[in-house]
CSV table of C-alpha atoms in Angstrom, one decimal:
chain,number,residue,atom,x,y,z
A,14,MET,CA,18.4,139.1,96.3
A,15,ALA,CA,17.1,135.9,94.6
A,16,GLU,CA,16.6,136.1,90.8
A,17,PRO,CA,12.8,136.3,90.2
A,18,CYS,CA,13.1,133.6,87.5
A,19,ASP,CA,14.8,130.9,89.6
A,20,GLY,CA,11.6,129.5,90.9
A,21,ASN,CA,9.9,129.8,87.5
A,22,TRP,CA,12.7,127.7,85.8
A,23,GLY,CA,12.3,125.1,88.5
A,24,GLN,CA,8.5,125.0,87.9
A,25,VAL,CA,9.1,124.8,84.1
A,26,ALA,CA,11.5,122.0,84.5
A,27,THR,CA,9.0,120.2,86.8
A,28,TRP,CA,6.2,120.6,84.2
A,29,VAL,CA,8.4,119.4,81.4
A,30,LEU,CA,9.3,116.3,83.3
A,31,VAL,CA,5.7,115.7,84.2
A,32,LEU,CA,4.7,116.1,80.5
A,33,LEU,CA,7.5,113.9,79.3
A,34,GLY,CA,6.6,111.3,81.9
A,35,TRP,CA,2.9,111.5,80.9
A,36,GLY,CA,3.9,111.2,77.2
A,37,ALA,CA,6.1,108.1,77.9
A,38,VAL,CA,3.4,106.4,79.9
A,39,HIS,CA,0.8,107.2,77.2
A,40,VAL,CA,3.0,105.8,74.4
A,41,LEU,CA,3.8,102.7,76.4
A,42,SER,CA,0.1,102.2,77.3
A,43,LEU,CA,-0.9,102.5,73.6
A,44,SER,CA,1.9,100.1,72.7
A,45,ARG,CA,0.7,97.6,75.3
A,46,GLU,CA,-2.9,97.9,74.2
A,47,ARG,CA,-1.9,97.4,70.5
A,48,ARG,CA,0.1,94.3,71.4
A,49,LYS,CA,-2.8,93.0,73.4
A,50,GLU,CA,-5.2,93.5,70.5
A,51,ARG,CA,-2.9,91.8,68.1
A,52,ARG,CA,-2.4,88.9,70.5
A,53,GLU,CA,-6.1,88.6,70.8
A,54,THR,CA,-6.5,88.7,67.0
A,55,ALA,CA,-3.9,85.9,66.7
A,56,THR,CA,-5.7,83.9,69.4
A,57,ARG,CA,-9.0,84.3,67.6
A,58,LEU,CA,-7.5,83.1,64.4
A,59,VAL,CA,-6.1,80.0,66.1
A,60,GLN,CA,-9.6,79.3,67.4
A,61,GLU,CA,-10.9,79.7,63.9
A,62,LEU,CA,-8.3,77.2,62.6
A,63,LEU,CA,-9.4,74.7,65.2
A,64,GLU,CA,-13.0,75.1,64.2
A,65,ILE,CA,-12.1,74.7,60.5
A,66,GLU,CA,-10.3,71.5,61.4
A,67,GLN,CA,-13.4,70.2,63.2
A,68,ASP,CA,-15.6,71.1,60.3
A,69,ALA,CA,-13.2,69.4,57.9
A,70,VAL,CA,-13.1,66.2,59.9
A,71,ALA,CA,-16.9,66.2,60.2
A,72,PHE,CA,-17.2,66.8,56.4
A,73,HIS,CA,-15.0,63.9,55.5
A,74,LEU,CA,-16.5,61.6,58.1
A,75,SER,CA,-20.0,62.2,56.8
A,76,ALA,CA,-21.9,59.3,55.2
A,77,THR,CA,-23.1,61.5,52.4
A,78,TYR,CA,-21.5,64.3,50.3
A,79,ASP,CA,-22.6,67.7,51.6
A,80,ALA,CA,-22.1,70.4,48.9
A,81,GLU,CA,-23.0,73.2,51.3
A,82,ALA,CA,-20.5,72.0,53.8
A,83,ALA,CA,-17.8,71.7,51.1
A,84,ASP,CA,-18.5,75.3,50.0
A,85,ARG,CA,-18.4,76.6,53.5
A,86,LEU,CA,-15.1,74.8,54.2
A,87,LEU,CA,-13.5,76.2,51.1
A,88,TRP,CA,-14.6,79.7,52.0
A,89,ARG,CA,-13.6,79.5,55.7
A,90,THR,CA,-10.2,78.0,54.9
A,91,GLY,CA,-9.5,80.6,52.2
A,92,ARG,CA,-10.6,83.4,54.5
A,93,ALA,CA,-8.4,82.3,57.4
A,94,ILE,CA,-5.4,81.9,55.1
A,95,ARG,CA,-5.9,85.3,53.6
A,96,ALA,CA,-6.2,86.8,57.1
A,97,ILE,CA,-2.9,85.3,58.2
A,98,GLN,CA,-1.2,87.0,55.3
A,99,ARG,CA,-2.7,90.5,56.0
A,100,GLN,CA,-1.9,93.0,58.8
A,101,PRO,CA,-1.6,92.5,61.6
A,102,LEU,CA,-1.1,88.7,61.5
A,103,SER,CA,1.4,89.0,58.6
A,104,GLN,CA,3.8,90.2,61.3
A,105,LEU,CA,3.9,86.7,62.6
A,106,CYS,CA,5.6,85.7,59.3
A,107,VAL,CA,3.9,82.3,59.0
A,108,PRO,CA,5.6,80.5,56.0
A,109,THR,CA,3.4,80.3,53.0
A,110,ARG,CA,4.2,76.6,52.8
A,111,THR,CA,2.4,76.0,56.0
A,112,LEU,CA,-0.7,77.8,54.7
A,113,THR,CA,-0.8,75.8,51.4
A,114,ALA,CA,-0.3,72.6,53.4
A,115,LEU,CA,-3.5,73.4,55.4
A,116,ARG,CA,-5.6,74.1,52.3
A,117,ARG,CA,-4.2,71.1,50.5
A,118,SER,CA,-4.8,68.7,53.4
A,119,ILE,CA,-8.5,69.7,53.5
A,120,THR,CA,-9.4,70.2,49.9
A,121,ILE,CA,-7.2,68.3,47.5
A,122,SER,CA,-8.9,65.0,47.8
A,123,ASN,CA,-12.4,63.7,48.7
A,124,MET,CA,-13.7,67.1,48.3
A,125,ASP,CA,-15.7,66.7,45.1
A,126,ARG,CA,-18.9,64.9,44.5
A,127,SER,CA,-17.4,62.6,41.9
A,128,SER,CA,-14.7,61.3,44.3
A,129,TYR,CA,-16.3,61.5,47.7
A,130,LYS,CA,-16.0,58.5,50.0
A,131,GLN,CA,-16.9,58.5,53.7
A,132,GLN,CA,-13.6,58.4,55.6
A,133,ALA,CA,-12.9,56.1,58.5
A,134,PRO,CA,-11.8,57.7,61.8
A,135,GLY,CA,-8.0,57.9,61.8
A,136,SER,CA,-7.7,57.7,58.0
A,137,ALA,CA,-4.6,59.1,56.4
A,138,LEU,CA,-6.6,62.0,55.0
A,139,LEU,CA,-7.9,62.9,58.5
A,140,GLN,CA,-4.5,62.5,60.0
A,141,GLY,CA,-3.2,64.8,57.3
A,142,ILE,CA,-5.7,67.5,58.2
A,143,ARG,CA,-4.8,67.2,61.9
A,144,HIS,CA,-1.1,67.4,61.1
A,145,ALA,CA,-1.4,70.4,58.9
A,146,THR,CA,-3.6,72.2,61.4
A,147,ASP,CA,-1.3,71.4,64.3
A,148,ALA,CA,1.7,72.7,62.4
A,149,LEU,CA,0.0,76.0,61.5
A,150,VAL,CA,-1.5,76.5,65.0
A,151,GLU,CA,1.9,75.8,66.6
A,152,GLN,CA,3.7,78.2,64.4
A,153,MET,CA,1.1,80.9,65.0
A,154,GLU,CA,1.1,80.4,68.7
A,155,ALA,CA,4.9,80.4,69.0
A,156,ALA,CA,5.1,83.6,66.8
A,157,ARG,CA,2.3,85.2,68.8
A,158,ASP,CA,4.0,84.5,72.1
A,159,ARG,CA,7.4,85.7,70.8
A,160,ARG,CA,6.1,88.9,69.3
A,161,TYR,CA,3.3,89.9,71.6
A,162,ALA,CA,4.5,88.7,75.0
B,110,MET,CA,5.7,92.9,21.9
B,111,GLU,CA,2.8,90.5,22.2
B,112,GLN,CA,0.1,91.7,24.6
B,113,PRO,CA,-0.5,89.2,27.4
B,114,VAL,CA,-3.8,87.5,27.5
B,115,VAL,CA,-5.5,88.3,30.8
B,116,ILE,CA,-7.9,85.8,32.4
B,117,ASN,CA,-9.8,87.2,35.4
B,118,ILE,CA,-11.4,84.1,37.0
B,119,GLU,CA,-14.2,85.9,38.7
B,120,ARG,CA,-15.2,87.9,35.6
B,121,ASP,CA,-14.4,85.4,32.9
B,122,PHE,CA,-15.2,82.1,34.5
B,123,SER,CA,-17.0,82.1,37.8
B,124,LYS,CA,-17.0,83.7,41.3
B,125,TYR,CA,-17.6,80.2,42.6
B,126,PRO,CA,-15.0,77.9,41.0
B,127,ALA,CA,-15.3,74.5,42.6
B,128,GLY,CA,-14.6,70.8,41.8
B,129,ARG,CA,-12.0,68.9,39.9
B,130,TYR,CA,-13.9,67.4,37.0
B,131,THR,CA,-16.8,68.5,34.9
B,132,PRO,CA,-19.2,66.1,36.6
B,133,ASP,CA,-18.5,67.9,39.9
B,134,GLY,CA,-20.2,71.0,38.8
B,135,PRO,CA,-20.4,73.8,36.3
B,136,PHE,CA,-17.2,75.5,37.2
B,137,SER,CA,-14.6,72.8,37.7
B,138,GLY,CA,-10.9,72.9,37.3
B,139,GLU,CA,-11.1,70.7,34.2
B,140,GLN,CA,-13.6,73.1,32.6
B,141,PHE,CA,-11.5,76.1,33.4
B,142,ARG,CA,-8.4,74.5,32.0
B,143,GLU,CA,-10.1,73.4,28.8
B,144,GLU,CA,-12.2,76.5,28.1
B,145,HIS,CA,-9.8,79.2,29.3
B,146,LEU,CA,-6.2,78.2,30.0
B,147,ILE,CA,-5.5,76.0,27.0
B,148,PRO,CA,-7.0,78.3,24.4
B,149,ALA,CA,-5.1,81.3,26.0
B,150,LEU,CA,-1.9,79.3,25.9
B,151,ASN,CA,-2.4,78.0,22.4
B,152,ASN,CA,-3.6,81.2,20.7
B,153,GLN,CA,-0.4,83.1,21.3
B,154,SER,CA,3.1,82.5,22.5
B,155,GLY,CA,3.4,85.2,25.1
B,156,ARG,CA,2.4,85.6,28.7
B,157,VAL,CA,-0.9,84.6,30.1
B,158,VAL,CA,-2.0,86.6,33.1
B,159,VAL,CA,-4.4,84.8,35.5
B,160,GLU,CA,-6.1,87.1,38.0
B,161,LEU,CA,-7.2,85.0,41.0
B,162,ASP,CA,-8.7,87.5,43.3
B,163,GLY,CA,-12.5,87.9,43.6
B,164,ALA,CA,-13.6,84.3,43.6
B,165,ARG,CA,-15.2,83.0,46.7
B,166,GLY,CA,-12.4,80.5,47.3
B,167,TYR,CA,-10.3,77.9,45.7
B,168,GLY,CA,-10.1,74.2,46.5
B,169,SER,CA,-6.9,72.5,45.9
B,170,SER,CA,-8.6,69.9,43.7
B,171,PHE,CA,-9.7,72.8,41.4
B,172,LEU,CA,-6.2,74.3,41.3
B,173,GLU,CA,-4.4,71.0,40.8
B,174,GLU,CA,-6.7,69.9,37.9
B,175,ALA,CA,-6.7,73.3,36.2
B,176,PHE,CA,-3.0,74.0,36.4
B,177,GLY,CA,-1.3,70.7,37.2
B,178,GLY,CA,-3.5,69.2,34.5
B,179,LEU,CA,-1.9,71.5,31.9
B,180,VAL,CA,1.3,69.4,32.2
B,181,ARG,CA,-0.7,66.2,31.9
B,182,LYS,CA,-2.1,67.6,28.7
B,183,GLY,CA,1.3,68.1,27.2
B,184,PHE,CA,2.4,71.6,28.2
B,185,ASP,CA,6.0,71.9,29.3
B,186,ALA,CA,6.2,72.8,33.0
B,187,VAL,CA,9.2,75.1,32.6
B,188,GLN,CA,7.5,77.1,29.8
B,189,LEU,CA,4.3,77.2,31.8
B,190,LEU,CA,6.0,78.6,34.8
B,191,SER,CA,7.6,81.2,32.6
B,192,ARG,CA,4.5,82.2,30.7
B,193,LEU,CA,1.9,82.0,33.4
B,194,GLU,CA,1.7,85.2,35.5
B,195,LEU,CA,-0.4,84.4,38.5
B,196,GLN,CA,-1.8,87.4,40.3
B,197,SER,CA,-3.3,87.3,43.7
B,198,THR,CA,-3.2,89.1,47.0
B,199,ASP,CA,-3.1,85.6,48.4
B,200,ALA,CA,0.6,84.5,47.9
B,201,SER,CA,-0.2,81.0,49.1
B,202,LEU,CA,-2.4,80.4,46.0
B,203,VAL,CA,0.3,81.4,43.7
B,204,GLU,CA,2.8,79.2,45.5
B,205,GLU,CA,0.4,76.2,45.5
B,206,ILE,CA,-0.3,76.5,41.8
B,207,ARG,CA,3.4,76.6,41.0
B,208,GLU,CA,3.8,73.5,43.1
B,209,TYR,CA,1.2,71.6,41.2
B,210,ILE,CA,2.8,72.4,37.9
B,211,GLN,CA,6.2,71.2,39.2
B,212,GLU,CA,4.7,68.1,40.8
B,213,SER,CA,2.9,67.2,37.6
B,214,ALA,CA,6.2,67.4,35.7
B,215,ARG,CA,7.9,65.2,38.3
B,216,ALA,CA,5.1,62.7,38.0
B,217,LYS,CA,5.5,62.3,34.3
């Protein structure tokens, strides 16, 4: 005579496996979603950096000093740099030196009314801004692709 | 032990520090150095804590003139780096300021 519990144990085992499988899929899905969100956050920040570069170039190319544009540049640059140092982007471990290089390239010279001179296209200052932005963007994109592939 | 002097830039100076020299605006790096940093460093021999958070943002020209300018005004860079305690959630600001102090010393 068959043990009345044999079929029950089989069903229990099946349900346990189903639940474990569901749990694993759920955890993996959440992990994948989180990675995707962080990847998108990094991509948005890269876009912001490219816009800051454009604004910085436009500011330094302008025929006249624009105090509002200077203030906005300072704010946007600082905001982006702080965001890179906070979660989740701090996981990308961008070296601080790369961040200071960006701020410095944009705001150490030709940023103040007393010293402002319209820059020529391709000037050393503008090249410095492009170089610093490129370096930061490349580091962020490489770290993003490594971490959130 | 001597209590450190604490300078909170947003509270004690401005939420909108900007510009290198006094003609650049009311809250320049030069003004911050002359009105806050130098008196704090001269009035006692201990630590000077500078709290950087809260301001709208910092331009490098402000930071360089305020802090790098201390060396040009005669302060010893090694002592400055030892006495100045820079506090910010933005580590890049602290690193940048320390660079300006060191660069000013090398330029002398």
